[in-house]
Amino acid sequence: MSVPMYQLPEQLPSVWQPTSVEEAIQLKHKWGSDAVIVAGGTWLRTRWENGLAPMPQHFISLGRILALSGLTVNAQGKVHIGPGLSIADLMKNELVQQKCALLVQACSEIAAPSIRNLASIGGNVMTRTGDLIPALLVMDAQIQGTDGQNERIMALKDWLAAPLGAEDEIMTNIIVQTEIVKEAGILHEFYLKVGRREAFTPSVVTVAGRISLLADGTIADIALAVGGGNAIPARLSALEAEMRGKPLSKAGLQHLHKGVMADFNAVTDDYAGVAYRKQTAANLIVSECYKAWRKGGGAYASQS
């Protein structure tokens, strides 16, 4: 698909290729609302093609800023992922494969291989509805950004809940914790995306989770995130707090289902309504938690 001629600006866009974050921010200051900062550009392109946003007069490409495409691990075991790193390159990274299996699985569910070769992990997060976000939320991801003078780090869940930041702020790192404290028992992680066809489809519902059960079936820890469509993904923090320290029983699974239905802030669109999205998200999450329960033998216990 290409942009129709009548949608093109009178003057063809200029492309700027800064080699530092500071230079990119200076260019954004210079051109203001007439410029857009671009990494892979796959999501932005669909907006221009569908007439959802005008094509800007200036593209500020982040492609030559090498620091935004790196991947490092600090002494605390946290992985710093450059937001300019393509989804395909992230999937192929051996460290990510070993330490961030949930994130790799999420990447594999996004678009087609040709799109993953271009699309950046930062771009997916910047949309605020990207399919990587539920997995990153479960991994307690943090966002690091700068406006050229001040730098800030905040939890992804807080970044999503806050008003949009300054347009000239650039994301410089996505930080994820890979060391999970596993007590004796079962640790089960999951990521599921539901769409109208098997591949290369907008998500109707996307869920991710991590549940840790003690040997007696008590929930030691649980993290749940849900999104899909135009809904901004979110952690189900209140429901998580209710479930921790309680046995995962039949009654617990029923409570979990009701909690997801109540807490998921779904949004209707042309693909599905709110009720369908809530029901689907609740079914998926309970199904995965049931798998963890079965691993621990809970499904065969005499009490339910």
PDB file of C-alpha atoms in Angstrom:
ATOM      1  CA  MET A   1       0.000   0.000   0.000  1.00  0.00           C
ATOM      2  CA  SER A   2       1.284   3.489  -0.793  1.00  0.00           C
ATOM      3  CA  VAL A   3       0.153   6.997   0.107  1.00  0.00           C
ATOM      4  CA  PRO A   4      -2.246   8.414  -2.523  1.00  0.00           C
ATOM      5  CA  MET A   5      -0.896  11.359  -4.462  1.00  0.00           C
ATOM      6  CA  TYR A   6      -3.574  13.691  -3.122  1.00  0.00           C
ATOM      7  CA  GLN A   7      -2.391  13.003   0.448  1.00  0.00           C
ATOM      8  CA  LEU A   8       1.217  13.941  -0.261  1.00  0.00           C
ATOM      9  CA  PRO A   9       2.328  17.375   0.967  1.00  0.00           C
ATOM     10  CA  GLU A  10       3.018  20.043  -1.645  1.00  0.00           C
ATOM     11  CA  GLN A  11       6.695  19.864  -0.750  1.00  0.00           C
ATOM     12  CA  LEU A  12       8.119  16.345  -0.449  1.00  0.00           C
ATOM     13  CA  PRO A  13       9.369  15.580   3.080  1.00  0.00           C
ATOM     14  CA  SER A  14      12.957  16.133   4.077  1.00  0.00           C
ATOM     15  CA  VAL A  15      14.786  13.291   5.834  1.00  0.00           C
ATOM     16  CA  TRP A  16      17.250  14.145   8.595  1.00  0.00           C
ATOM     17  CA  GLN A  17      19.692  11.544   9.898  1.00  0.00           C
ATOM     18  CA  PRO A  18      21.244  12.716  13.186  1.00  0.00           C
ATOM     19  CA  THR A  19      24.016  10.661  14.779  1.00  0.00           C
ATOM     20  CA  SER A  20      23.182  11.486  18.407  1.00  0.00           C
ATOM     21  CA  VAL A  21      20.106  11.794  20.567  1.00  0.00           C
ATOM     22  CA  GLU A  22      20.995  15.414  21.317  1.00  0.00           C
ATOM     23  CA  GLU A  23      21.111  16.260  17.615  1.00  0.00           C
ATOM     24  CA  ALA A  24      17.765  14.551  17.037  1.00  0.00           C
ATOM     25  CA  ILE A  25      16.178  16.585  19.833  1.00  0.00           C
ATOM     26  CA  GLN A  26      17.633  19.808  18.431  1.00  0.00           C
ATOM     27  CA  LEU A  27      16.081  19.036  15.061  1.00  0.00           C
ATOM     28  CA  LYS A  28      12.725  18.369  16.699  1.00  0.00           C
ATOM     29  CA  HIS A  29      12.960  21.699  18.489  1.00  0.00           C
ATOM     30  CA  LYS A  30      13.737  23.379  15.189  1.00  0.00           C
ATOM     31  CA  TRP A  31      10.899  21.901  13.158  1.00  0.00           C
ATOM     32  CA  GLY A  32       8.347  21.390  15.922  1.00  0.00           C
ATOM     33  CA  SER A  33       4.996  19.931  14.862  1.00  0.00           C
ATOM     34  CA  ASP A  34       6.162  19.823  11.218  1.00  0.00           C
ATOM     35  CA  ALA A  35       8.555  16.979  12.081  1.00  0.00           C
ATOM     36  CA  VAL A  36       8.164  13.439  13.327  1.00  0.00           C
ATOM     37  CA  ILE A  37      10.786  11.193  14.920  1.00  0.00           C
ATOM     38  CA  VAL A  38      10.990   7.866  13.079  1.00  0.00           C
ATOM     39  CA  ALA A  39      12.653   4.534  13.856  1.00  0.00           C
ATOM     40  CA  GLY A  40      11.235   1.743  11.682  1.00  0.00           C
ATOM     41  CA  GLY A  41       8.216   3.820  10.712  1.00  0.00           C
ATOM     42  CA  THR A  42       5.931   0.824  10.097  1.00  0.00           C
ATOM     43  CA  TRP A  43       3.140   2.014  12.407  1.00  0.00           C
ATOM     44  CA  LEU A  44       3.435   5.640  11.315  1.00  0.00           C
ATOM     45  CA  ARG A  45       3.229   4.617   7.686  1.00  0.00           C
ATOM     46  CA  THR A  46      -0.119   2.882   8.224  1.00  0.00           C
ATOM     47  CA  ARG A  47      -1.486   6.060   9.805  1.00  0.00           C
ATOM     48  CA  TRP A  48      -0.433   8.157   6.829  1.00  0.00           C
ATOM     49  CA  GLU A  49      -1.747   5.628   4.332  1.00  0.00           C
ATOM     50  CA  ASN A  50      -5.124   5.406   6.081  1.00  0.00           C
ATOM     51  CA  GLY A  51      -5.467   9.162   6.413  1.00  0.00           C
ATOM     52  CA  LEU A  52      -5.326   9.056  10.217  1.00  0.00           C
ATOM     53  CA  ALA A  53      -2.462  11.560  10.327  1.00  0.00           C
ATOM     54  CA  PRO A  54      -0.935  13.957   7.781  1.00  0.00           C
ATOM     55  CA  MET A  55       2.469  13.151   6.373  1.00  0.00           C
ATOM     56  CA  PRO A  56       4.956  15.528   8.044  1.00  0.00           C
ATOM     57  CA  GLN A  57       7.315  17.846   6.229  1.00  0.00           C
ATOM     58  CA  HIS A  58      10.369  16.503   8.059  1.00  0.00           C
ATOM     59  CA  PHE A  59      11.399  12.976   9.051  1.00  0.00           C
ATOM     60  CA  ILE A  60      13.981  12.742  11.829  1.00  0.00           C
ATOM     61  CA  SER A  61      15.412   9.248  11.488  1.00  0.00           C
ATOM     62  CA  LEU A  62      16.997   7.514  14.488  1.00  0.00           C
ATOM     63  CA  GLY A  63      18.639   4.884  12.290  1.00  0.00           C
ATOM     64  CA  ARG A  64      22.182   6.262  12.588  1.00  0.00           C
ATOM     65  CA  ILE A  65      22.163   6.651  16.369  1.00  0.00           C
ATOM     66  CA  LEU A  66      23.973   3.437  17.259  1.00  0.00           C
ATOM     67  CA  ALA A  67      23.397   3.843  20.994  1.00  0.00           C
ATOM     68  CA  LEU A  68      19.666   3.339  20.428  1.00  0.00           C
ATOM     69  CA  SER A  69      20.152  -0.085  18.840  1.00  0.00           C
ATOM     70  CA  GLY A  70      22.339  -1.719  21.485  1.00  0.00           C
ATOM     71  CA  LEU A  71      21.642  -4.358  24.105  1.00  0.00           C
ATOM     72  CA  THR A  72      23.525  -4.635  27.392  1.00  0.00           C
ATOM     73  CA  VAL A  73      23.171  -6.286  30.798  1.00  0.00           C
ATOM     74  CA  ASN A  74      24.101  -4.484  34.017  1.00  0.00           C
ATOM     75  CA  ALA A  75      25.488  -5.924  37.253  1.00  0.00           C
ATOM     76  CA  GLN A  76      21.985  -6.348  38.693  1.00  0.00           C
ATOM     77  CA  GLY A  77      20.951  -8.619  35.827  1.00  0.00           C
ATOM     78  CA  LYS A  78      18.771  -6.032  34.123  1.00  0.00           C
ATOM     79  CA  VAL A  79      18.758  -6.002  30.327  1.00  0.00           C
ATOM     80  CA  HIS A  80      18.900  -2.584  28.673  1.00  0.00           C
ATOM     81  CA  ILE A  81      17.300  -2.816  25.231  1.00  0.00           C
ATOM     82  CA  GLY A  82      17.875   0.005  22.786  1.00  0.00           C
ATOM     83  CA  PRO A  83      14.471   1.099  21.444  1.00  0.00           C
ATOM     84  CA  GLY A  84      15.873   1.348  17.915  1.00  0.00           C
ATOM     85  CA  LEU A  85      16.603  -2.384  17.850  1.00  0.00           C
ATOM     86  CA  SER A  86      14.392  -4.120  15.320  1.00  0.00           C
ATOM     87  CA  ILE A  87      11.953  -6.746  16.525  1.00  0.00           C
ATOM     88  CA  ALA A  88      13.659  -9.339  14.311  1.00  0.00           C
ATOM     89  CA  ASP A  89      17.109  -8.589  15.748  1.00  0.00           C
ATOM     90  CA  LEU A  90      15.743  -8.724  19.278  1.00  0.00           C
ATOM     91  CA  MET A  91      14.294 -12.181  18.593  1.00  0.00           C
ATOM     92  CA  LYS A  92      17.620 -13.458  17.228  1.00  0.00           C
ATOM     93  CA  ASN A  93      19.721 -12.185  20.128  1.00  0.00           C
ATOM     94  CA  GLU A  94      21.043 -15.188  22.112  1.00  0.00           C
ATOM     95  CA  LEU A  95      20.944 -13.368  25.449  1.00  0.00           C
ATOM     96  CA  VAL A  96      17.312 -12.376  24.932  1.00  0.00           C
ATOM     97  CA  GLN A  97      16.458 -15.929  23.914  1.00  0.00           C
ATOM     98  CA  GLN A  98      18.012 -17.235  27.144  1.00  0.00           C
ATOM     99  CA  LYS A  99      16.791 -14.566  29.561  1.00  0.00           C
ATOM    100  CA  CYS A 100      13.624 -13.121  28.024  1.00  0.00           C
ATOM    101  CA  ALA A 101      11.734 -16.030  26.479  1.00  0.00           C
ATOM    102  CA  LEU A 102       8.377 -14.335  27.076  1.00  0.00           C
ATOM    103  CA  LEU A 103       9.500 -11.281  25.103  1.00  0.00           C
ATOM    104  CA  VAL A 104      10.777 -13.443  22.241  1.00  0.00           C
ATOM    105  CA  GLN A 105       7.418 -15.193  22.084  1.00  0.00           C
ATOM    106  CA  ALA A 106       5.621 -11.849  21.945  1.00  0.00           C
ATOM    107  CA  CYS A 107       7.895 -10.661  19.136  1.00  0.00           C
ATOM    108  CA  SER A 108       7.081 -13.758  17.087  1.00  0.00           C
ATOM    109  CA  GLU A 109       3.372 -12.848  17.177  1.00  0.00           C
ATOM    110  CA  ILE A 110       3.857  -9.413  15.613  1.00  0.00           C
ATOM    111  CA  ALA A 111       3.085  -8.874  11.936  1.00  0.00           C
ATOM    112  CA  ALA A 112       5.020 -10.642   9.189  1.00  0.00           C
ATOM    113  CA  PRO A 113       8.802 -11.274   9.064  1.00  0.00           C
ATOM    114  CA  SER A 114       9.307  -8.428   6.591  1.00  0.00           C
ATOM    115  CA  ILE A 115       7.644  -5.996   9.008  1.00  0.00           C
ATOM    116  CA  ARG A 116       9.618  -7.333  11.984  1.00  0.00           C
ATOM    117  CA  ASN A 117      12.838  -6.616  10.054  1.00  0.00           C
ATOM    118  CA  LEU A 118      11.900  -2.909  10.019  1.00  0.00           C
ATOM    119  CA  ALA A 119       9.725  -2.336  13.067  1.00  0.00           C
ATOM    120  CA  SER A 120      11.523  -1.303  16.250  1.00  0.00           C
ATOM    121  CA  ILE A 121      10.748  -2.386  19.779  1.00  0.00           C
ATOM    122  CA  GLY A 122      10.620   1.253  20.862  1.00  0.00           C
ATOM    123  CA  GLY A 123       8.170   2.105  18.107  1.00  0.00           C
ATOM    124  CA  ASN A 124       5.880  -0.699  19.222  1.00  0.00           C
ATOM    125  CA  VAL A 125       5.894   0.661  22.766  1.00  0.00           C
ATOM    126  CA  MET A 126       5.477   4.283  21.653  1.00  0.00           C
ATOM    127  CA  THR A 127       2.148   3.441  20.018  1.00  0.00           C
ATOM    128  CA  ARG A 128       0.926   2.772  23.593  1.00  0.00           C
ATOM    129  CA  THR A 129      -1.171  -0.128  22.241  1.00  0.00           C
ATOM    130  CA  GLY A 130       1.601  -2.371  20.856  1.00  0.00           C
ATOM    131  CA  ASP A 131       1.463  -6.138  21.263  1.00  0.00           C
ATOM    132  CA  LEU A 132       4.835  -6.211  23.042  1.00  0.00           C
ATOM    133  CA  ILE A 133       3.542  -4.109  25.913  1.00  0.00           C
ATOM    134  CA  PRO A 134       1.664  -6.833  27.880  1.00  0.00           C
ATOM    135  CA  ALA A 135       4.798  -9.015  27.918  1.00  0.00           C
ATOM    136  CA  LEU A 136       6.955  -6.065  28.973  1.00  0.00           C
ATOM    137  CA  LEU A 137       4.490  -5.158  31.729  1.00  0.00           C
ATOM    138  CA  VAL A 138       4.687  -8.666  33.168  1.00  0.00           C
ATOM    139  CA  MET A 139       8.496  -8.352  33.091  1.00  0.00           C
ATOM    140  CA  ASP A 140       8.252  -5.120  35.157  1.00  0.00           C
ATOM    141  CA  ALA A 141       9.852  -3.128  32.350  1.00  0.00           C
ATOM    142  CA  GLN A 142      11.056   0.436  32.833  1.00  0.00           C
ATOM    143  CA  ILE A 143      11.298   3.227  30.274  1.00  0.00           C
ATOM    144  CA  GLN A 144      14.330   5.492  30.133  1.00  0.00           C
ATOM    145  CA  GLY A 145      14.098   8.740  28.176  1.00  0.00           C
ATOM    146  CA  THR A 146      15.663  12.162  27.798  1.00  0.00           C
ATOM    147  CA  ASP A 147      14.741  15.598  26.506  1.00  0.00           C
ATOM    148  CA  GLY A 148      18.412  16.396  25.884  1.00  0.00           C
ATOM    149  CA  GLN A 149      18.970  17.908  29.322  1.00  0.00           C
ATOM    150  CA  ASN A 150      17.066  15.805  31.821  1.00  0.00           C
ATOM    151  CA  GLU A 151      16.853  12.034  31.953  1.00  0.00           C
ATOM    152  CA  ARG A 152      14.124  10.017  33.627  1.00  0.00           C
ATOM    153  CA  ILE A 153      13.411   6.359  34.323  1.00  0.00           C
ATOM    154  CA  MET A 154       9.910   5.206  35.187  1.00  0.00           C
ATOM    155  CA  ALA A 155       7.989   1.963  35.297  1.00  0.00           C
ATOM    156  CA  LEU A 156       6.306   1.143  32.008  1.00  0.00           C
ATOM    157  CA  LYS A 157       2.940   0.783  33.756  1.00  0.00           C
ATOM    158  CA  ASP A 158       3.294   4.329  35.135  1.00  0.00           C
ATOM    159  CA  TRP A 159       4.501   5.660  31.777  1.00  0.00           C
ATOM    160  CA  LEU A 160       1.385   4.249  30.102  1.00  0.00           C
ATOM    161  CA  ALA A 161      -0.923   5.684  32.752  1.00  0.00           C
ATOM    162  CA  ALA A 162       0.626   9.164  32.639  1.00  0.00           C
ATOM    163  CA  PRO A 163      -0.316  11.889  30.137  1.00  0.00           C
ATOM    164  CA  LEU A 164       1.752  11.891  26.980  1.00  0.00           C
ATOM    165  CA  GLY A 165       5.170  13.384  27.593  1.00  0.00           C
ATOM    166  CA  ALA A 166       6.858  16.145  25.682  1.00  0.00           C
ATOM    167  CA  GLU A 167       6.996  15.477  21.947  1.00  0.00           C
ATOM    168  CA  ASP A 168      10.722  16.152  21.886  1.00  0.00           C
ATOM    169  CA  GLU A 169      11.542  13.505  24.497  1.00  0.00           C
ATOM    170  CA  ILE A 170      13.295  10.446  23.073  1.00  0.00           C
ATOM    171  CA  MET A 171      13.189   6.968  24.562  1.00  0.00           C
ATOM    172  CA  THR A 172      16.749   5.745  25.106  1.00  0.00           C
ATOM    173  CA  ASN A 173      16.284   2.362  26.803  1.00  0.00           C
ATOM    174  CA  ILE A 174      13.741  -0.257  27.708  1.00  0.00           C
ATOM    175  CA  ILE A 175      14.923  -1.958  30.891  1.00  0.00           C
ATOM    176  CA  VAL A 176      13.683  -5.412  31.895  1.00  0.00           C
ATOM    177  CA  GLN A 177      14.463  -7.537  34.932  1.00  0.00           C
ATOM    178  CA  THR A 178      15.428 -11.074  33.951  1.00  0.00           C
ATOM    179  CA  GLU A 179      16.280 -12.574  37.336  1.00  0.00           C
ATOM    180  CA  ILE A 180      13.060 -14.047  38.752  1.00  0.00           C
ATOM    181  CA  VAL A 181      13.163 -15.306  42.330  1.00  0.00           C
ATOM    182  CA  LYS A 182      11.652 -18.773  42.095  1.00  0.00           C
ATOM    183  CA  GLU A 183      10.594 -20.459  45.288  1.00  0.00           C
ATOM    184  CA  ALA A 184      10.072 -24.211  45.462  1.00  0.00           C
ATOM    185  CA  GLY A 185       7.080 -25.031  43.312  1.00  0.00           C
ATOM    186  CA  ILE A 186       5.867 -24.063  39.827  1.00  0.00           C
ATOM    187  CA  LEU A 187       6.685 -21.038  37.670  1.00  0.00           C
ATOM    188  CA  HIS A 188       4.503 -20.614  34.588  1.00  0.00           C
ATOM    189  CA  GLU A 189       4.740 -17.788  32.040  1.00  0.00           C
ATOM    190  CA  PHE A 190       2.454 -17.168  29.087  1.00  0.00           C
ATOM    191  CA  TYR A 191       1.738 -14.808  26.208  1.00  0.00           C
ATOM    192  CA  LEU A 192      -1.305 -15.165  23.967  1.00  0.00           C
ATOM    193  CA  LYS A 193      -2.658 -13.028  21.161  1.00  0.00           C
ATOM    194  CA  VAL A 194      -6.089 -13.463  19.577  1.00  0.00           C
ATOM    195  CA  GLY A 195      -6.804 -12.031  16.126  1.00  0.00           C
ATOM    196  CA  ARG A 196      -9.234 -12.547  13.279  1.00  0.00           C
ATOM    197  CA  ARG A 197      -6.776 -14.725  11.407  1.00  0.00           C
ATOM    198  CA  GLU A 198      -3.701 -16.741  12.338  1.00  0.00           C
ATOM    199  CA  ALA A 199      -0.957 -14.316  11.327  1.00  0.00           C
ATOM    200  CA  PHE A 200      -0.279 -10.676  10.431  1.00  0.00           C
ATOM    201  CA  THR A 201      -3.453  -9.436  12.083  1.00  0.00           C
ATOM    202  CA  PRO A 202      -4.401  -6.676  14.519  1.00  0.00           C
ATOM    203  CA  SER A 203      -4.937  -8.073  17.980  1.00  0.00           C
ATOM    204  CA  VAL A 204      -8.424  -8.418  19.397  1.00  0.00           C
ATOM    205  CA  VAL A 205      -7.050  -9.445  22.799  1.00  0.00           C
ATOM    206  CA  THR A 206      -3.483  -9.842  24.018  1.00  0.00           C
ATOM    207  CA  VAL A 207      -2.658 -11.280  27.436  1.00  0.00           C
ATOM    208  CA  ALA A 208       0.557 -12.048  29.256  1.00  0.00           C
ATOM    209  CA  GLY A 209       1.220 -13.444  32.674  1.00  0.00           C
ATOM    210  CA  ARG A 210       3.538 -15.056  35.175  1.00  0.00           C
ATOM    211  CA  ILE A 211       2.349 -17.128  38.099  1.00  0.00           C
ATOM    212  CA  SER A 212       4.501 -18.751  40.783  1.00  0.00           C
ATOM    213  CA  LEU A 213       2.978 -21.471  42.951  1.00  0.00           C
ATOM    214  CA  LEU A 214       4.442 -22.952  46.117  1.00  0.00           C
ATOM    215  CA  ALA A 215       4.519 -26.702  46.596  1.00  0.00           C
ATOM    216  CA  ASP A 216       1.210 -26.565  48.486  1.00  0.00           C
ATOM    217  CA  GLY A 217      -0.509 -24.651  45.665  1.00  0.00           C
ATOM    218  CA  THR A 218      -0.357 -21.211  47.300  1.00  0.00           C
ATOM    219  CA  ILE A 219       0.196 -18.314  44.913  1.00  0.00           C
ATOM    220  CA  ALA A 220       3.621 -16.914  45.818  1.00  0.00           C
ATOM    221  CA  ASP A 221       3.516 -14.274  43.097  1.00  0.00           C
ATOM    222  CA  ILE A 222       1.395 -13.384  40.095  1.00  0.00           C
ATOM    223  CA  ALA A 223       1.649 -10.787  37.334  1.00  0.00           C
ATOM    224  CA  LEU A 224      -1.096 -10.290  34.752  1.00  0.00           C
ATOM    225  CA  ALA A 225      -1.354  -7.847  31.862  1.00  0.00           C
ATOM    226  CA  VAL A 226      -3.998  -7.462  29.190  1.00  0.00           C
ATOM    227  CA  GLY A 227      -4.538  -5.315  26.119  1.00  0.00           C
ATOM    228  CA  GLY A 228      -5.775  -5.565  22.560  1.00  0.00           C
ATOM    229  CA  GLY A 229      -7.163  -3.304  19.871  1.00  0.00           C
ATOM    230  CA  ASN A 230      -7.114   0.356  20.873  1.00  0.00           C
ATOM    231  CA  ALA A 231      -6.997  -0.397  24.607  1.00  0.00           C
ATOM    232  CA  ILE A 232      -3.864   0.754  26.405  1.00  0.00           C
ATOM    233  CA  PRO A 233      -2.456  -2.440  27.979  1.00  0.00           C
ATOM    234  CA  ALA A 234      -2.360  -2.489  31.763  1.00  0.00           C
ATOM    235  CA  ARG A 235      -1.334  -4.667  34.686  1.00  0.00           C
ATOM    236  CA  LEU A 236      -4.235  -6.023  36.708  1.00  0.00           C
ATOM    237  CA  SER A 237      -2.530  -4.890  39.908  1.00  0.00           C
ATOM    238  CA  ALA A 238      -5.532  -4.934  42.244  1.00  0.00           C
ATOM    239  CA  LEU A 239      -6.478  -8.447  41.170  1.00  0.00           C
ATOM    240  CA  GLU A 240      -2.878  -9.611  41.575  1.00  0.00           C
ATOM    241  CA  ALA A 241      -2.831  -8.307  45.156  1.00  0.00           C
ATOM    242  CA  GLU A 242      -6.058 -10.187  45.926  1.00  0.00           C
ATOM    243  CA  MET A 243      -4.652 -13.471  44.607  1.00  0.00           C
ATOM    244  CA  ARG A 244      -1.208 -13.454  46.251  1.00  0.00           C
ATOM    245  CA  GLY A 245      -0.882 -15.692  49.279  1.00  0.00           C
ATOM    246  CA  LYS A 246      -4.061 -17.598  48.521  1.00  0.00           C
ATOM    247  CA  PRO A 247      -4.350 -21.177  47.265  1.00  0.00           C
ATOM    248  CA  LEU A 248      -5.055 -21.559  43.561  1.00  0.00           C
ATOM    249  CA  SER A 249      -8.206 -23.664  43.777  1.00  0.00           C
ATOM    250  CA  LYS A 250     -11.331 -24.029  41.676  1.00  0.00           C
ATOM    251  CA  ALA A 251     -12.891 -21.187  43.645  1.00  0.00           C
ATOM    252  CA  GLY A 252      -9.731 -19.130  43.118  1.00  0.00           C
ATOM    253  CA  LEU A 253      -9.890 -19.641  39.362  1.00  0.00           C
ATOM    254  CA  GLN A 254     -13.523 -18.556  39.347  1.00  0.00           C
ATOM    255  CA  HIS A 255     -12.621 -15.433  41.310  1.00  0.00           C
ATOM    256  CA  LEU A 256      -9.791 -14.761  38.877  1.00  0.00           C
ATOM    257  CA  HIS A 257     -12.182 -14.999  35.902  1.00  0.00           C
ATOM    258  CA  LYS A 258     -14.591 -12.511  37.469  1.00  0.00           C
ATOM    259  CA  GLY A 259     -11.714 -10.186  38.336  1.00  0.00           C
ATOM    260  CA  VAL A 260     -10.348 -10.069  34.791  1.00  0.00           C
ATOM    261  CA  MET A 261     -13.845  -9.416  33.438  1.00  0.00           C
ATOM    262  CA  ALA A 262     -14.250  -6.522  35.865  1.00  0.00           C
ATOM    263  CA  ASP A 263     -10.792  -4.964  35.640  1.00  0.00           C
ATOM    264  CA  PHE A 264      -9.950  -5.184  31.926  1.00  0.00           C
ATOM    265  CA  ASN A 265     -10.644  -1.748  30.444  1.00  0.00           C
ATOM    266  CA  ALA A 266     -11.519  -3.047  26.967  1.00  0.00           C
ATOM    267  CA  VAL A 267     -12.362  -0.783  24.033  1.00  0.00           C
ATOM    268  CA  THR A 268     -14.803  -1.600  21.241  1.00  0.00           C
ATOM    269  CA  ASP A 269     -13.933  -1.219  17.549  1.00  0.00           C
ATOM    270  CA  ASP A 270     -14.839  -2.705  14.163  1.00  0.00           C
ATOM    271  CA  TYR A 271     -13.261  -6.042  15.098  1.00  0.00           C
ATOM    272  CA  ALA A 272     -14.933  -6.830  18.434  1.00  0.00           C
ATOM    273  CA  GLY A 273     -17.027  -5.404  21.243  1.00  0.00           C
ATOM    274  CA  VAL A 274     -16.169  -4.878  24.884  1.00  0.00           C
ATOM    275  CA  ALA A 275     -18.026  -7.942  26.193  1.00  0.00           C
ATOM    276  CA  TYR A 276     -16.260 -10.287  23.759  1.00  0.00           C
ATOM    277  CA  ARG A 277     -12.834  -8.896  24.610  1.00  0.00           C
ATOM    278  CA  LYS A 278     -13.430  -9.171  28.365  1.00  0.00           C
ATOM    279  CA  GLN A 279     -14.700 -12.737  28.090  1.00  0.00           C
ATOM    280  CA  THR A 280     -11.826 -13.786  25.842  1.00  0.00           C
ATOM    281  CA  ALA A 281      -9.173 -12.217  28.094  1.00  0.00           C
ATOM    282  CA  ALA A 282     -10.644 -13.867  31.192  1.00  0.00           C
ATOM    283  CA  ASN A 283     -10.863 -17.270  29.495  1.00  0.00           C
ATOM    284  CA  LEU A 284      -7.257 -17.102  28.279  1.00  0.00           C
ATOM    285  CA  ILE A 285      -5.802 -16.062  31.624  1.00  0.00           C
ATOM    286  CA  VAL A 286      -7.765 -18.625  33.645  1.00  0.00           C
ATOM    287  CA  SER A 287      -6.827 -21.356  31.150  1.00  0.00           C
ATOM    288  CA  GLU A 288      -3.121 -20.606  31.607  1.00  0.00           C
ATOM    289  CA  CYS A 289      -3.380 -20.423  35.392  1.00  0.00           C
ATOM    290  CA  TYR A 290      -5.202 -23.745  35.314  1.00  0.00           C
ATOM    291  CA  LYS A 291      -2.224 -25.220  33.446  1.00  0.00           C
ATOM    292  CA  ALA A 292       0.038 -24.071  36.273  1.00  0.00           C
ATOM    293  CA  TRP A 293      -2.395 -25.575  38.796  1.00  0.00           C
ATOM    294  CA  ARG A 294      -2.286 -28.904  36.973  1.00  0.00           C
ATOM    295  CA  LYS A 295       1.518 -28.862  36.958  1.00  0.00           C
ATOM    296  CA  GLY A 296       1.451 -28.572  40.713  1.00  0.00           C
ATOM    297  CA  GLY A 297      -1.099 -31.319  41.119  1.00  0.00           C
ATOM    298  CA  GLY A 298      -3.839 -28.968  42.310  1.00  0.00           C
ATOM    299  CA  ALA A 299      -6.372 -30.245  39.799  1.00  0.00           C
ATOM    300  CA  TYR A 300      -6.116 -33.709  41.343  1.00  0.00           C
ATOM    301  CA  ALA A 301      -6.336 -32.675  44.982  1.00  0.00           C
ATOM    302  CA  SER A 302      -9.323 -33.774  47.015  1.00  0.00           C
ATOM    303  CA  GLN A 303     -10.296 -30.206  47.878  1.00  0.00           C
ATOM    304  CA  SER A 304     -11.436 -27.680  45.223  1.00  0.00           C
TER     305      SER A 304
END
